Structures are given as C-alpha cells and as structure tokens.
PDB file of C-alpha atoms (C1' of nucleotides) in Angstrom:
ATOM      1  CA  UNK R 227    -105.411 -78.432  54.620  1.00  0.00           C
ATOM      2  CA  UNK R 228    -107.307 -78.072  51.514  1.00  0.00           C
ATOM      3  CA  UNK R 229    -109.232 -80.762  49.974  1.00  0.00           C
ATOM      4  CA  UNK R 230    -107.916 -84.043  49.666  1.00  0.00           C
ATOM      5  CA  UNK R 231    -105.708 -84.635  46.809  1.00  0.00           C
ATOM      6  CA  UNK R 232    -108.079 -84.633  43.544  1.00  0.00           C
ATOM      7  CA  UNK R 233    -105.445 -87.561  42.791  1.00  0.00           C
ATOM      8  CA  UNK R 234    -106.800 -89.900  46.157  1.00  0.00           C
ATOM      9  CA  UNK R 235    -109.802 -91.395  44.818  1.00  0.00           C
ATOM     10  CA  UNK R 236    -112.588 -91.499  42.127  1.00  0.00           C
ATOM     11  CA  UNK R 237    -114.961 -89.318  43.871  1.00  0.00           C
ATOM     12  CA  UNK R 238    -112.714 -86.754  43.815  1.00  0.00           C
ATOM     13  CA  UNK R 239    -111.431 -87.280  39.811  1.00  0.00           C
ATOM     14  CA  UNK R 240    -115.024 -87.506  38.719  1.00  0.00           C
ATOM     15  CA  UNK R 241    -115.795 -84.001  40.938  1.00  0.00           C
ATOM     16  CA  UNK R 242    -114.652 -81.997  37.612  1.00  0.00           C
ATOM     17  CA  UNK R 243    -116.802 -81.962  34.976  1.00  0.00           C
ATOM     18  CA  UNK R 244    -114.700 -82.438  32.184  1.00  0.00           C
ATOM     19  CA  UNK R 245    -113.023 -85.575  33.230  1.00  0.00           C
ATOM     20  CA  UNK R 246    -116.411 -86.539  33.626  1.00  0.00           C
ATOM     21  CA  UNK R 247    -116.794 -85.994  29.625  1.00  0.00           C
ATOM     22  CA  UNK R 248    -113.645 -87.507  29.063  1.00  0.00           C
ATOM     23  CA  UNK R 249    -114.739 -90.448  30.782  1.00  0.00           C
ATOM     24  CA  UNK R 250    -117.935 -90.576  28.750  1.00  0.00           C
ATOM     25  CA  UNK R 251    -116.095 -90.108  25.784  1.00  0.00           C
ATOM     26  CA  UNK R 252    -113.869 -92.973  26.173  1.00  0.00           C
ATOM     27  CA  UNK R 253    -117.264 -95.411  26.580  1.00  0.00           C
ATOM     28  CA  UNK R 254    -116.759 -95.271  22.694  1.00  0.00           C
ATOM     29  CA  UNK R 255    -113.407 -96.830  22.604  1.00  0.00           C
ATOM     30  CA  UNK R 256    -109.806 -95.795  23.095  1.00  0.00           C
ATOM     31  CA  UNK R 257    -108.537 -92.160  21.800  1.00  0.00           C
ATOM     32  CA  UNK R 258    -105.133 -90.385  21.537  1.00  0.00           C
ATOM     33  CA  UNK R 259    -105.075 -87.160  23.450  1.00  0.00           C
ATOM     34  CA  UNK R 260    -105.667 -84.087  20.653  1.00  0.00           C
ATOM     35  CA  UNK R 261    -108.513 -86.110  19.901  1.00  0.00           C
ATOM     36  CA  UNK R 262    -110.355 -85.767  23.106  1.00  0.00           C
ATOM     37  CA  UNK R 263    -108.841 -82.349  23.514  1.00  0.00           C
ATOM     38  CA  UNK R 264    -110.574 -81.305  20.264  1.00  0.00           C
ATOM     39  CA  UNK R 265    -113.370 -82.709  20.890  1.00  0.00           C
ATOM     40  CA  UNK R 266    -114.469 -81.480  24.427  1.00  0.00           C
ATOM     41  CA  UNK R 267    -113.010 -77.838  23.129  1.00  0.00           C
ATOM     42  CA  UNK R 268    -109.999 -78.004  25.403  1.00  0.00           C
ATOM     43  CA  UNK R 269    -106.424 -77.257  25.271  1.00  0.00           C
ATOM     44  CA  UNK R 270    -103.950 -80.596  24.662  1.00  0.00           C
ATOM     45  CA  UNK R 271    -102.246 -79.792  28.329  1.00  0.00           C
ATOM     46  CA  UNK R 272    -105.502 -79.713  29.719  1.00  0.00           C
ATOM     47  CA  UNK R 273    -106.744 -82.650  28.295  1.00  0.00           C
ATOM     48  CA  UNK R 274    -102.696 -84.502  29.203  1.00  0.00           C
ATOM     49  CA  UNK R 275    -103.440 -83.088  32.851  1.00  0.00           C
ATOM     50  CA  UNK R 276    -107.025 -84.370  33.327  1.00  0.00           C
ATOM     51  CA  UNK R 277    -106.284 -87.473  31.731  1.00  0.00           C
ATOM     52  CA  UNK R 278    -103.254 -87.923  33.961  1.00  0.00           C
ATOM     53  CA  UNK R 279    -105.899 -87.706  37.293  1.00  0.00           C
ATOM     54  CA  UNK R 280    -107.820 -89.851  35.627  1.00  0.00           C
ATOM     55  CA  UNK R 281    -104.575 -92.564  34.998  1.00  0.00           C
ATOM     56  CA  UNK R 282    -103.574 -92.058  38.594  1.00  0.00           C
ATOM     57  CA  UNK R 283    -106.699 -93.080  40.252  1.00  0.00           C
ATOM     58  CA  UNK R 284    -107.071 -95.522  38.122  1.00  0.00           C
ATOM     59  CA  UNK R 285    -110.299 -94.854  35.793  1.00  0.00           C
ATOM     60  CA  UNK R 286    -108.120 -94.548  32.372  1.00  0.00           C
ATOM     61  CA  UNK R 287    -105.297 -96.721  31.204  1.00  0.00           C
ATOM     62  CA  UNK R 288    -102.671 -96.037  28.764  1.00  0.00           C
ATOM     63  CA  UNK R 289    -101.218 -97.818  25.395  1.00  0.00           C
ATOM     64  CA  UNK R 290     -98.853 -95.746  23.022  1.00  0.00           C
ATOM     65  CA  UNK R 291     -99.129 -96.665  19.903  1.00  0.00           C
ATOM     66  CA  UNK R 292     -96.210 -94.936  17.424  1.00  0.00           C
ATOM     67  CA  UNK R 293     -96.236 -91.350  18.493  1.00  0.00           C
ATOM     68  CA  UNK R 294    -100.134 -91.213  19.763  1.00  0.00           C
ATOM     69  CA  UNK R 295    -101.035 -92.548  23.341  1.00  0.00           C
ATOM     70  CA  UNK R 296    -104.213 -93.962  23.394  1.00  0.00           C
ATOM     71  CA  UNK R 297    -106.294 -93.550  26.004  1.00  0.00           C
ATOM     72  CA  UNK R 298    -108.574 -95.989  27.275  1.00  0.00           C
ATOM     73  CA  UNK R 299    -111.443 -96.396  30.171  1.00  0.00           C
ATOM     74  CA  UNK R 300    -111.144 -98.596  33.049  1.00  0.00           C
ATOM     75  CA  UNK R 301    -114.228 -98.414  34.993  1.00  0.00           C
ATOM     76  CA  UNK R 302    -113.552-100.900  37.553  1.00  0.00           C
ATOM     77  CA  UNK R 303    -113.035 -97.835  40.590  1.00  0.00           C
ATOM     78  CA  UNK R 304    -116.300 -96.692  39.402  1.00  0.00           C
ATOM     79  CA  UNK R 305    -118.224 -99.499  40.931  1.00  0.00           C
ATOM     80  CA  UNK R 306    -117.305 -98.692  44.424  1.00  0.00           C
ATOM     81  CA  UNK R 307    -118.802 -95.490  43.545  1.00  0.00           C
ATOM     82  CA  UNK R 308    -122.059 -96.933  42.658  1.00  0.00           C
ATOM     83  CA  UNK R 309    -122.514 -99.043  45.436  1.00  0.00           C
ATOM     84  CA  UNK R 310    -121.909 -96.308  47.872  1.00  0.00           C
ATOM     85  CA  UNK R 311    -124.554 -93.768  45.793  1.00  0.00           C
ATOM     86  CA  UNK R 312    -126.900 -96.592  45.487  1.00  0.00           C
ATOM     87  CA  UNK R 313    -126.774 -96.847  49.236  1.00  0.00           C
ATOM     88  CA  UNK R 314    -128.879 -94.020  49.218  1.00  0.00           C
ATOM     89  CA  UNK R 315    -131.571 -95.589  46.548  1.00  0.00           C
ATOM     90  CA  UNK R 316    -134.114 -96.427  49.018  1.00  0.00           C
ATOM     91  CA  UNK R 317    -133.811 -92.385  49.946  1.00  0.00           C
ATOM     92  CA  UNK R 318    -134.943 -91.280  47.116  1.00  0.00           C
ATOM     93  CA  UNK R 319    -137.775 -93.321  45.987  1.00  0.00           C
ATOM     94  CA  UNK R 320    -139.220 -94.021  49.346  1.00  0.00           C
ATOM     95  CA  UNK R 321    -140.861 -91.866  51.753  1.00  0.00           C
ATOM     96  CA  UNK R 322    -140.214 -88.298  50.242  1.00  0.00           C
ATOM     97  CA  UNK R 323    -143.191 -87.787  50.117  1.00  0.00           C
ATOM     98  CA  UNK R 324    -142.867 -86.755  53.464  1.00  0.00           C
ATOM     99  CA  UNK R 325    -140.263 -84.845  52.892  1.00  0.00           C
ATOM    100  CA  UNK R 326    -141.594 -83.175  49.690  1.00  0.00           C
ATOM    101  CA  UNK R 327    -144.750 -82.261  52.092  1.00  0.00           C
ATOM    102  CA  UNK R 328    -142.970 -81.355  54.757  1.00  0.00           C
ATOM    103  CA  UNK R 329    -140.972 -78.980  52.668  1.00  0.00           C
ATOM    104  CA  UNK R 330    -144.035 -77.968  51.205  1.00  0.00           C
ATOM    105  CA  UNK R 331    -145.428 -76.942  54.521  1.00  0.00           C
ATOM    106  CA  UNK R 332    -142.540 -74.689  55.556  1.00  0.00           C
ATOM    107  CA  UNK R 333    -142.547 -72.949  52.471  1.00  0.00           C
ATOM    108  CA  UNK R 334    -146.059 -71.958  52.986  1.00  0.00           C
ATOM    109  CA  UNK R 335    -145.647 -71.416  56.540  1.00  0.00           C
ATOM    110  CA  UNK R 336    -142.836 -69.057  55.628  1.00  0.00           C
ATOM    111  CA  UNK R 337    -145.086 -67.396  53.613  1.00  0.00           C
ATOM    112  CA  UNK R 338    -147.958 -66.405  55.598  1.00  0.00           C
ATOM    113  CA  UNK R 339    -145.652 -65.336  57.674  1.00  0.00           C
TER     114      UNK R 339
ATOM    115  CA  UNK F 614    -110.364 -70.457  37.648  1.00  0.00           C
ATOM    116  CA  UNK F 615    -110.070 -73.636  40.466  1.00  0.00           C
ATOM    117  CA  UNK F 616    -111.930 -76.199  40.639  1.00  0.00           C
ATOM    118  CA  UNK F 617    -115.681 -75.265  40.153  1.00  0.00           C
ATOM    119  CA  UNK F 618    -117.530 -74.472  43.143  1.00  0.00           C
ATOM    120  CA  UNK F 619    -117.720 -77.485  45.816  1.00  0.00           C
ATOM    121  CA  UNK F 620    -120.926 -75.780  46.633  1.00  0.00           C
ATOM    122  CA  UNK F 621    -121.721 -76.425  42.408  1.00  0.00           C
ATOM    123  CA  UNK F 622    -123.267 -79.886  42.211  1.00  0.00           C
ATOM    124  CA  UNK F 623    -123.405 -83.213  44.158  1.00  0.00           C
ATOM    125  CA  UNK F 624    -120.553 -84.546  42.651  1.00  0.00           C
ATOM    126  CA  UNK F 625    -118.215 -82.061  43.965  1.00  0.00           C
ATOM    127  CA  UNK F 626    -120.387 -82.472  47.002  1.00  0.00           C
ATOM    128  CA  UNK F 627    -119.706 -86.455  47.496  1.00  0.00           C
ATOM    129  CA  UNK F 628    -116.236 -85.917  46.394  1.00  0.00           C
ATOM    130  CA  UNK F 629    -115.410 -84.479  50.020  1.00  0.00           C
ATOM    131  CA  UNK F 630    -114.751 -87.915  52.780  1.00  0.00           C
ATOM    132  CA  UNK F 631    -116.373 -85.861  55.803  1.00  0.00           C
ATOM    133  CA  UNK F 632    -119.547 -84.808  54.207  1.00  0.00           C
ATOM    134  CA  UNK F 633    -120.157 -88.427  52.462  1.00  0.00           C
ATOM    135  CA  UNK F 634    -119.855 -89.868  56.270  1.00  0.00           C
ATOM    136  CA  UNK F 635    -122.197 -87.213  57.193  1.00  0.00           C
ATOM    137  CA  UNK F 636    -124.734 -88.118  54.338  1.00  0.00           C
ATOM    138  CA  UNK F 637    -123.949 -91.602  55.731  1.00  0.00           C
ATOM    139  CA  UNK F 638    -124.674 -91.150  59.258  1.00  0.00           C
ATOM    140  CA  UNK F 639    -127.941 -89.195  58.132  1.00  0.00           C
ATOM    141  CA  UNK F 640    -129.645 -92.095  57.084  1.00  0.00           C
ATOM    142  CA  UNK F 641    -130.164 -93.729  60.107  1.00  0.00           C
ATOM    143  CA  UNK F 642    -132.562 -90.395  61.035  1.00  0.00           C
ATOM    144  CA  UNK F 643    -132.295 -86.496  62.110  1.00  0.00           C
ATOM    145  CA  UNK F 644    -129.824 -85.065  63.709  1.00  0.00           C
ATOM    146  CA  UNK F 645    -128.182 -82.080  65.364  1.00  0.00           C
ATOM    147  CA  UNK F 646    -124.925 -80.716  64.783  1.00  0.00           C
ATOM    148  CA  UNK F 647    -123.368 -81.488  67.557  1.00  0.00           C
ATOM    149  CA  UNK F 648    -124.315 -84.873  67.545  1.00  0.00           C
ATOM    150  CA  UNK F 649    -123.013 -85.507  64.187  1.00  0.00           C
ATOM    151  CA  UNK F 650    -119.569 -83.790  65.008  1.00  0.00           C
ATOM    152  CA  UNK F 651    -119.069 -85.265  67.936  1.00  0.00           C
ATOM    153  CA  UNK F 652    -119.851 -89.029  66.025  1.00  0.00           C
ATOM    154  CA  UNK F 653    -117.339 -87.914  63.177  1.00  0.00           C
ATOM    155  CA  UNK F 654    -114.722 -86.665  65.673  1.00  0.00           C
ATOM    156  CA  UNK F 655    -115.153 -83.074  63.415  1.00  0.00           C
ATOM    157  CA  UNK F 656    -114.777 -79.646  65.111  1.00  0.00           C
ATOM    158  CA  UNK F 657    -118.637 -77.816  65.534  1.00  0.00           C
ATOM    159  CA  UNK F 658    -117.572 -75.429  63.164  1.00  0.00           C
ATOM    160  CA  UNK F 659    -116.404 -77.874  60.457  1.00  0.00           C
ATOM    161  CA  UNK F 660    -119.468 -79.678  60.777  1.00  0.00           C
ATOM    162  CA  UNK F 661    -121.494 -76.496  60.402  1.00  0.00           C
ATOM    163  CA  UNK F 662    -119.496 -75.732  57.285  1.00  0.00           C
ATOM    164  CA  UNK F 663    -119.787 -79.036  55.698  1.00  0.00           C
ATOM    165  CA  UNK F 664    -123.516 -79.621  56.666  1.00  0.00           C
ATOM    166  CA  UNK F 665    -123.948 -75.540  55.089  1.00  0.00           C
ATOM    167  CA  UNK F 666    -122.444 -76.627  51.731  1.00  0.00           C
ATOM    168  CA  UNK F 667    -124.763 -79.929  51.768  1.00  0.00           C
ATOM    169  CA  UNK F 668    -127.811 -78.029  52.082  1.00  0.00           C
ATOM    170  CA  UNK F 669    -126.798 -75.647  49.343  1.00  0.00           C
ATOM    171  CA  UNK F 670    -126.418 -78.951  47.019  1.00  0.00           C
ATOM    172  CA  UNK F 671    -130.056 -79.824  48.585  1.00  0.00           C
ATOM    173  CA  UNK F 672    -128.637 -83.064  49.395  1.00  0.00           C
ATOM    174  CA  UNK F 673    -129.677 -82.221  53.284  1.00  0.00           C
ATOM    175  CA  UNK F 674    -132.932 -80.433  54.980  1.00  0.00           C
ATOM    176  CA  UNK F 675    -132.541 -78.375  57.947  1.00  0.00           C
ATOM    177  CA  UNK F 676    -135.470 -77.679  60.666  1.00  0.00           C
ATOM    178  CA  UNK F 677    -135.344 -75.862  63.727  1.00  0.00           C
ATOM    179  CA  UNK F 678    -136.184 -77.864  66.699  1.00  0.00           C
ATOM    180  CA  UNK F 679    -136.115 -75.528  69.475  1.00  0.00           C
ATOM    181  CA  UNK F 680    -132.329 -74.362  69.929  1.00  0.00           C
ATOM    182  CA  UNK F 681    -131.486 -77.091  67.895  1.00  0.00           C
ATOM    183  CA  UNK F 682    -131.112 -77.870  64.028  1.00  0.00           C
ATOM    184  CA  UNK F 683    -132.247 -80.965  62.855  1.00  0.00           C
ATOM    185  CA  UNK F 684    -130.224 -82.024  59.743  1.00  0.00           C
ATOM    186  CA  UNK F 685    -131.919 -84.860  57.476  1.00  0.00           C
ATOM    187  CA  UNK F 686    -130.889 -86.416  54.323  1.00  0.00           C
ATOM    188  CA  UNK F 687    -132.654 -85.569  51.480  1.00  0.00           C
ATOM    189  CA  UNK F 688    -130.520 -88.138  48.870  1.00  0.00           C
ATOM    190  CA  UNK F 689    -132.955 -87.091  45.446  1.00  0.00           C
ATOM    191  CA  UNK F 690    -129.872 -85.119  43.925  1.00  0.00           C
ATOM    192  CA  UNK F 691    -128.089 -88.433  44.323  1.00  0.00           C
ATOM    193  CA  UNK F 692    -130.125 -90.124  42.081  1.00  0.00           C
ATOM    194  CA  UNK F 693    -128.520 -88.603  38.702  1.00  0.00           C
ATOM    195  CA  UNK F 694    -124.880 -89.342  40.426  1.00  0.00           C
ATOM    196  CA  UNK F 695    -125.938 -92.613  40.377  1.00  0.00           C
ATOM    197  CA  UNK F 696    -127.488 -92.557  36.962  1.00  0.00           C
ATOM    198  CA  UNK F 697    -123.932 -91.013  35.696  1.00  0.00           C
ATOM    199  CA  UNK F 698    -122.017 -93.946  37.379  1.00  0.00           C
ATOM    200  CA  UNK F 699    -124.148 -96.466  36.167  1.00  0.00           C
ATOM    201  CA  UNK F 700    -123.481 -95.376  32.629  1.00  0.00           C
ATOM    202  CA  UNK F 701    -120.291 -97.437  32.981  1.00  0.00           C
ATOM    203  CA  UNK F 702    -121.867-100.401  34.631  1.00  0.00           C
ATOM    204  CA  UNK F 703    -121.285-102.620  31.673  1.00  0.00           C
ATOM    205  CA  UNK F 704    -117.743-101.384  31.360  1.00  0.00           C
ATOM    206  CA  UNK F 705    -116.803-103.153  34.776  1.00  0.00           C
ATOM    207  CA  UNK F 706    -118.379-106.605  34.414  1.00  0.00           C
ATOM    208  CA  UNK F 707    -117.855-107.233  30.573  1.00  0.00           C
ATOM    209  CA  UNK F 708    -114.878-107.197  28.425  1.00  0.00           C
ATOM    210  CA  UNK F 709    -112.547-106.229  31.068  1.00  0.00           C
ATOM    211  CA  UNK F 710    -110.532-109.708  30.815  1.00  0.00           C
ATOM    212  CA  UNK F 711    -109.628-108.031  28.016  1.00  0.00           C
ATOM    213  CA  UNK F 712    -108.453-105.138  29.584  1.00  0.00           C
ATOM    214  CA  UNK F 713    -106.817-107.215  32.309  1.00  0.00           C
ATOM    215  CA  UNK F 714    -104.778-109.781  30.105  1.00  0.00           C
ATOM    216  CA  UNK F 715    -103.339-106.504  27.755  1.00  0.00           C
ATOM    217  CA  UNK F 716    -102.541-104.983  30.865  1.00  0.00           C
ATOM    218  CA  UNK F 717    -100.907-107.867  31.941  1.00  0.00           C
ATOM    219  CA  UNK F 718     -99.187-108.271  28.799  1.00  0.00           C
ATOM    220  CA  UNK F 719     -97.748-104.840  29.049  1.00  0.00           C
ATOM    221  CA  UNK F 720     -96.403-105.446  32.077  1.00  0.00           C
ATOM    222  CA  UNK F 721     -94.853-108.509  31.424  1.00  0.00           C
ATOM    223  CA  UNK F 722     -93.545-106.594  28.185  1.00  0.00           C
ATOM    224  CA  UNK F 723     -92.129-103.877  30.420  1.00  0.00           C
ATOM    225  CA  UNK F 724     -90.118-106.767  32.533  1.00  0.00           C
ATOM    226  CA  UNK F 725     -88.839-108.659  29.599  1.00  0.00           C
ATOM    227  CA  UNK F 726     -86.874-104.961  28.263  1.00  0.00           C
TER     228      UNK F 726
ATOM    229  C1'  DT Z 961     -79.237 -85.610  12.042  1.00  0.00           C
ATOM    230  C1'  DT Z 962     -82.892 -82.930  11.418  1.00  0.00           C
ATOM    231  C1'  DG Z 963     -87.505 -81.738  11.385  1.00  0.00           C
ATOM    232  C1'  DA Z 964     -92.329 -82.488  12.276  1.00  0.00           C
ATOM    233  C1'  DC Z 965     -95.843 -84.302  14.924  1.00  0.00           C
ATOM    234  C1'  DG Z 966     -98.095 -85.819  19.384  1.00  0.00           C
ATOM    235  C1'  DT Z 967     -97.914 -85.441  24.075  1.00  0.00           C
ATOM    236  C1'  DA Z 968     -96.265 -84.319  28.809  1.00  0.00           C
ATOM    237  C1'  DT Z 969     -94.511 -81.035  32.011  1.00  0.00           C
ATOM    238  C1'  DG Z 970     -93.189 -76.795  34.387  1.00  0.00           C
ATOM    239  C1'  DC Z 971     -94.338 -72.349  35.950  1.00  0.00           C
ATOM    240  C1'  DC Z 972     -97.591 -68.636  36.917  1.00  0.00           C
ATOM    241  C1'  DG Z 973    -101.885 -66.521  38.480  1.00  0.00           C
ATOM    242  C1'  DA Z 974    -106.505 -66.438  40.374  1.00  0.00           C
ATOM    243  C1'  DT Z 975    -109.333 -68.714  43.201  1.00  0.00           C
ATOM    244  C1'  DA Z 976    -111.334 -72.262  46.199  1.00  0.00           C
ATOM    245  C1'  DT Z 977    -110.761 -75.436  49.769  1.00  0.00           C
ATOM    246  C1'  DG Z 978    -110.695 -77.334  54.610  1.00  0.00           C
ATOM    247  C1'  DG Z 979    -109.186 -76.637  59.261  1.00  0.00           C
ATOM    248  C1'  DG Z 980    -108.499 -73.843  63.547  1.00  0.00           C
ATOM    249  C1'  DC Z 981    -109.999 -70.262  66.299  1.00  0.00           C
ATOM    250  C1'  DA Z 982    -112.721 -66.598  68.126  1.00  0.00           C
ATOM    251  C1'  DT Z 983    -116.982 -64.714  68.040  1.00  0.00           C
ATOM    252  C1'  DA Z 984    -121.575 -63.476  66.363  1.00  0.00           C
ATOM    253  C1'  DT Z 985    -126.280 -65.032  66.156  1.00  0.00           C
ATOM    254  C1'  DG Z 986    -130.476 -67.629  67.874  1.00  0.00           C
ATOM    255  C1'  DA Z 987    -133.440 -69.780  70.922  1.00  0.00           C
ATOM    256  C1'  DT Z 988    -134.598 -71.192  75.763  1.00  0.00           C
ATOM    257  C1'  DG Z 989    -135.398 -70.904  80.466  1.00  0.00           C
ATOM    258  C1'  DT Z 990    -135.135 -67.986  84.634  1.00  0.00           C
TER     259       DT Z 990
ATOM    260  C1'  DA T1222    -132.875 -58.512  80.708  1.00  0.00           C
ATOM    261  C1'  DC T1223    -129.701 -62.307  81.389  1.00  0.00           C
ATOM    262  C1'  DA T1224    -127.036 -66.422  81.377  1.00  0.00           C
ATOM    263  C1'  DT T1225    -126.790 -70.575  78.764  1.00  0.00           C
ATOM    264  C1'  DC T1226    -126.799 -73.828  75.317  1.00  0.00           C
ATOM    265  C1'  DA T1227    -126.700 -74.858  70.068  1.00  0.00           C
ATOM    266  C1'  DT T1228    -125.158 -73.178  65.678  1.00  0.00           C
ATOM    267  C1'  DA T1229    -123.419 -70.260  62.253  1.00  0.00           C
ATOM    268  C1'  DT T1230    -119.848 -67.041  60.578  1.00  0.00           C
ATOM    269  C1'  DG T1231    -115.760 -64.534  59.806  1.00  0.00           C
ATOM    270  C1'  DC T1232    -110.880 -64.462  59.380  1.00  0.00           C
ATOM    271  C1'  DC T1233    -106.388 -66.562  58.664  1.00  0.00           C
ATOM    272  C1'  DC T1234    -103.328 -70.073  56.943  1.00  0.00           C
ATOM    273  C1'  DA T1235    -101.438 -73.690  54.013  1.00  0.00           C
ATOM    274  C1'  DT T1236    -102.393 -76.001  50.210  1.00  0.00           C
ATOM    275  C1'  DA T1237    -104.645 -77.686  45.997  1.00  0.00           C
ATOM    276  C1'  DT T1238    -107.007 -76.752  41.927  1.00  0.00           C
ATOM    277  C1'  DC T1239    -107.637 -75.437  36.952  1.00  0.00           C
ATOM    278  C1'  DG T1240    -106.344 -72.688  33.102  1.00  0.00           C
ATOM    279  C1'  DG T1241    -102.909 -70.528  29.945  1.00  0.00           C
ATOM    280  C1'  DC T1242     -98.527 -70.497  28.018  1.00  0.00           C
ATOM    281  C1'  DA T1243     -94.022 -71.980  26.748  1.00  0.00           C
ATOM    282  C1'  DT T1244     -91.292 -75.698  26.314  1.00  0.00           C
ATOM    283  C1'  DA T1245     -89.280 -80.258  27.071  1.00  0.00           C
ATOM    284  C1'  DC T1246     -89.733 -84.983  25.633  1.00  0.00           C
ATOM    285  C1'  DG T1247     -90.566 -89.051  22.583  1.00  0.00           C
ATOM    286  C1'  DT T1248     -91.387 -91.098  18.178  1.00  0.00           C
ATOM    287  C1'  DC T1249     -91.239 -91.358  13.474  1.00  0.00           C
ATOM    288  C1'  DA T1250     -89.924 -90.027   8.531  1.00  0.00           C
ATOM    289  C1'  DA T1251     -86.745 -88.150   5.336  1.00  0.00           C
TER     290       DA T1251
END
DNA sequence: TTGACGTATGCCGATATGGGCATATGATGT
DNA sequence: ACATCATATGCCCATATCGGCATACGTCAA
C-alpha cells in the first residue's frame, strides 16, 4: 500500500527536505511562488507542487495578490508535531549514558572478538 | 528520483504512523519483536522491517538476548527534529489572530461573491 | 483582443514504499 | 544433529513520490 499519502499529515509534508526550506523560508514573511522557486534553486512546478502539500495539510496558506500568489506559513499543525517529538525529551538528555556505555561496550566487545 | 530514502534521516523516519507507535511503545522499556507486533496488531515481518529502518536512522538499539532481540529507543536523533519544529514555535502562539481574522475575512469574501 | 507574466496542472519515467507471503538465518534446548 | 522458537530477508504487487517538461489557466496592461 505504499506510504501514507504525503498529503495526510505534517509528519509526512515536512519528511522532504525542501518543503522543509520552504517552510523556513516563509518564517521571513509571505512570498509569491518564482520567488521561493529561485531561491531554493528549484523549478516553479516544483516549488507550485510542494507548496500545494504544504496548503493541503495545512502548514501554508494562500492570498493572490494581482497575478502573484503569495504564500504564507501557518504553523499551527506544527505544534502537534512538537509535542509528540518532545515526548521523547527526557530520552535524550537522561540516562544515555547508559546507553552511550553500553554501546560503547559492544563495540569493543565486537572488537576483541 | 522519489522521495529521498525513508531510511535517509529521522524525519522521513517519524513521518511513517507504525514506526512512531513503535518509538512510542519503546519508551516504556526493551522489547522483542514479537511483542511489539503483536501490541501494534503489525505482521512479524512488518515489524522487522520497520524496526530495521529505525535502527538504520539510529533512532533504536538492538541486543541479542538469547534467541531474542531486544529493541530500545535511543530518541538522541530526535533531538534536532525537535529543534527544527521548534523553530516555528513563535509562529503558532503569536500573531496568528492575524492570520485567523484574514483568513476569516477571505472566507467571508468568498461567500459574499 | 491580444500578449506577457505568474502560476498550476497533466503526463511520463525512475524509484521507493509498505504489506503479504514464503523462507532463510540464528540461537536454544534435547 | 535436530526440532523449535524468534527474527530477518527476499520477492511480488499496488501505489505514491519527486523531477522534468509542456502546457493550460488566470490576471493584468496595452
């Protein structure tokens, strides 16, 4: 069945890197398509196709202003994002230093092998 | 080219349902395959497969415990996910009133046509 | 209207994905 | 060595993905 539609949620739209830029780009304000596309060194129907993802899960609104559409972020699906990563804070701050030794002990194990 | 490797980074990692409830399950301690596909209601294979691309992101350990393989979270490659997300923490909590009243302008635009 | 600009869409190709299934591989106990 | 349990792999299928390219669409100016 494939992966689930890249177009279902925001961990899937913010799996490809380049929406990723776009969305970083847009932190500076709203920007008509050829813009973006220039400036992350894509093609325009690249940038029209990731930026549609991005509209349909919601991360990226639209306003068209004379011919340009101006893209915009909307970050609000990002935060359930956050909150489920950040469930995993207290795993990577605390107690990997077990890990880290443990790991550290198989390596050398594997070694003297 | 398709969508760069799943097996790439943790964000292509995360963006798969299965393997976040299996990063979620692995908090709570160790465990086998077959315990975690039988909890997930996943074939053994699937889990095998999902659990194989997790450790290639390093977001999961693996130790041999007699026949068995113990699978344990190691979240540290969630940290700069988290990082990333946060980047747009300030875009959800401030200045989206703005966001929300042009939106509902827009729509209330698109009704009165 | 016509043309120019900005953007969206359709189609194609190469590849990756996830699931099912059978089976190979590994370790254990007898 | 052998049967058994626990996992990993390989193969196949249906589908989704991203990229390139051509082209349709929408808006504005002359």
């Amino acid at each position: 069945m494939a992966r689930a539609a890249t177009t279902s949620d925001a961990f899937n739209a913010i799996a490809e890197p380049q929406r990723r830029d776009i969305l970083a780009l847009l932190r500076a304000g709203e920007r008509p398509v050829t813009d973006l596309a220039q400036e992350l060194g894509m093609s325009q129907p690249q940038a029209s196709k990731h930026l549609r993802v991005l509209r349909e899960v919601g991360l990226v609104q639209v306003r068209g202003a004379g011919r340009q559409r101006l893209y915009g972020l909307d970050a609000r699906r990002l935060r359930p994002v956050h909150e489920w990563v950040g469930g995993f804070e207290r795993f990577w701050n605390e107690s990997f230093d077990r890990l880290d030794s443990y790991v550290q002990d198989l390596k050398q194990a594997q070694q003297e092998e």
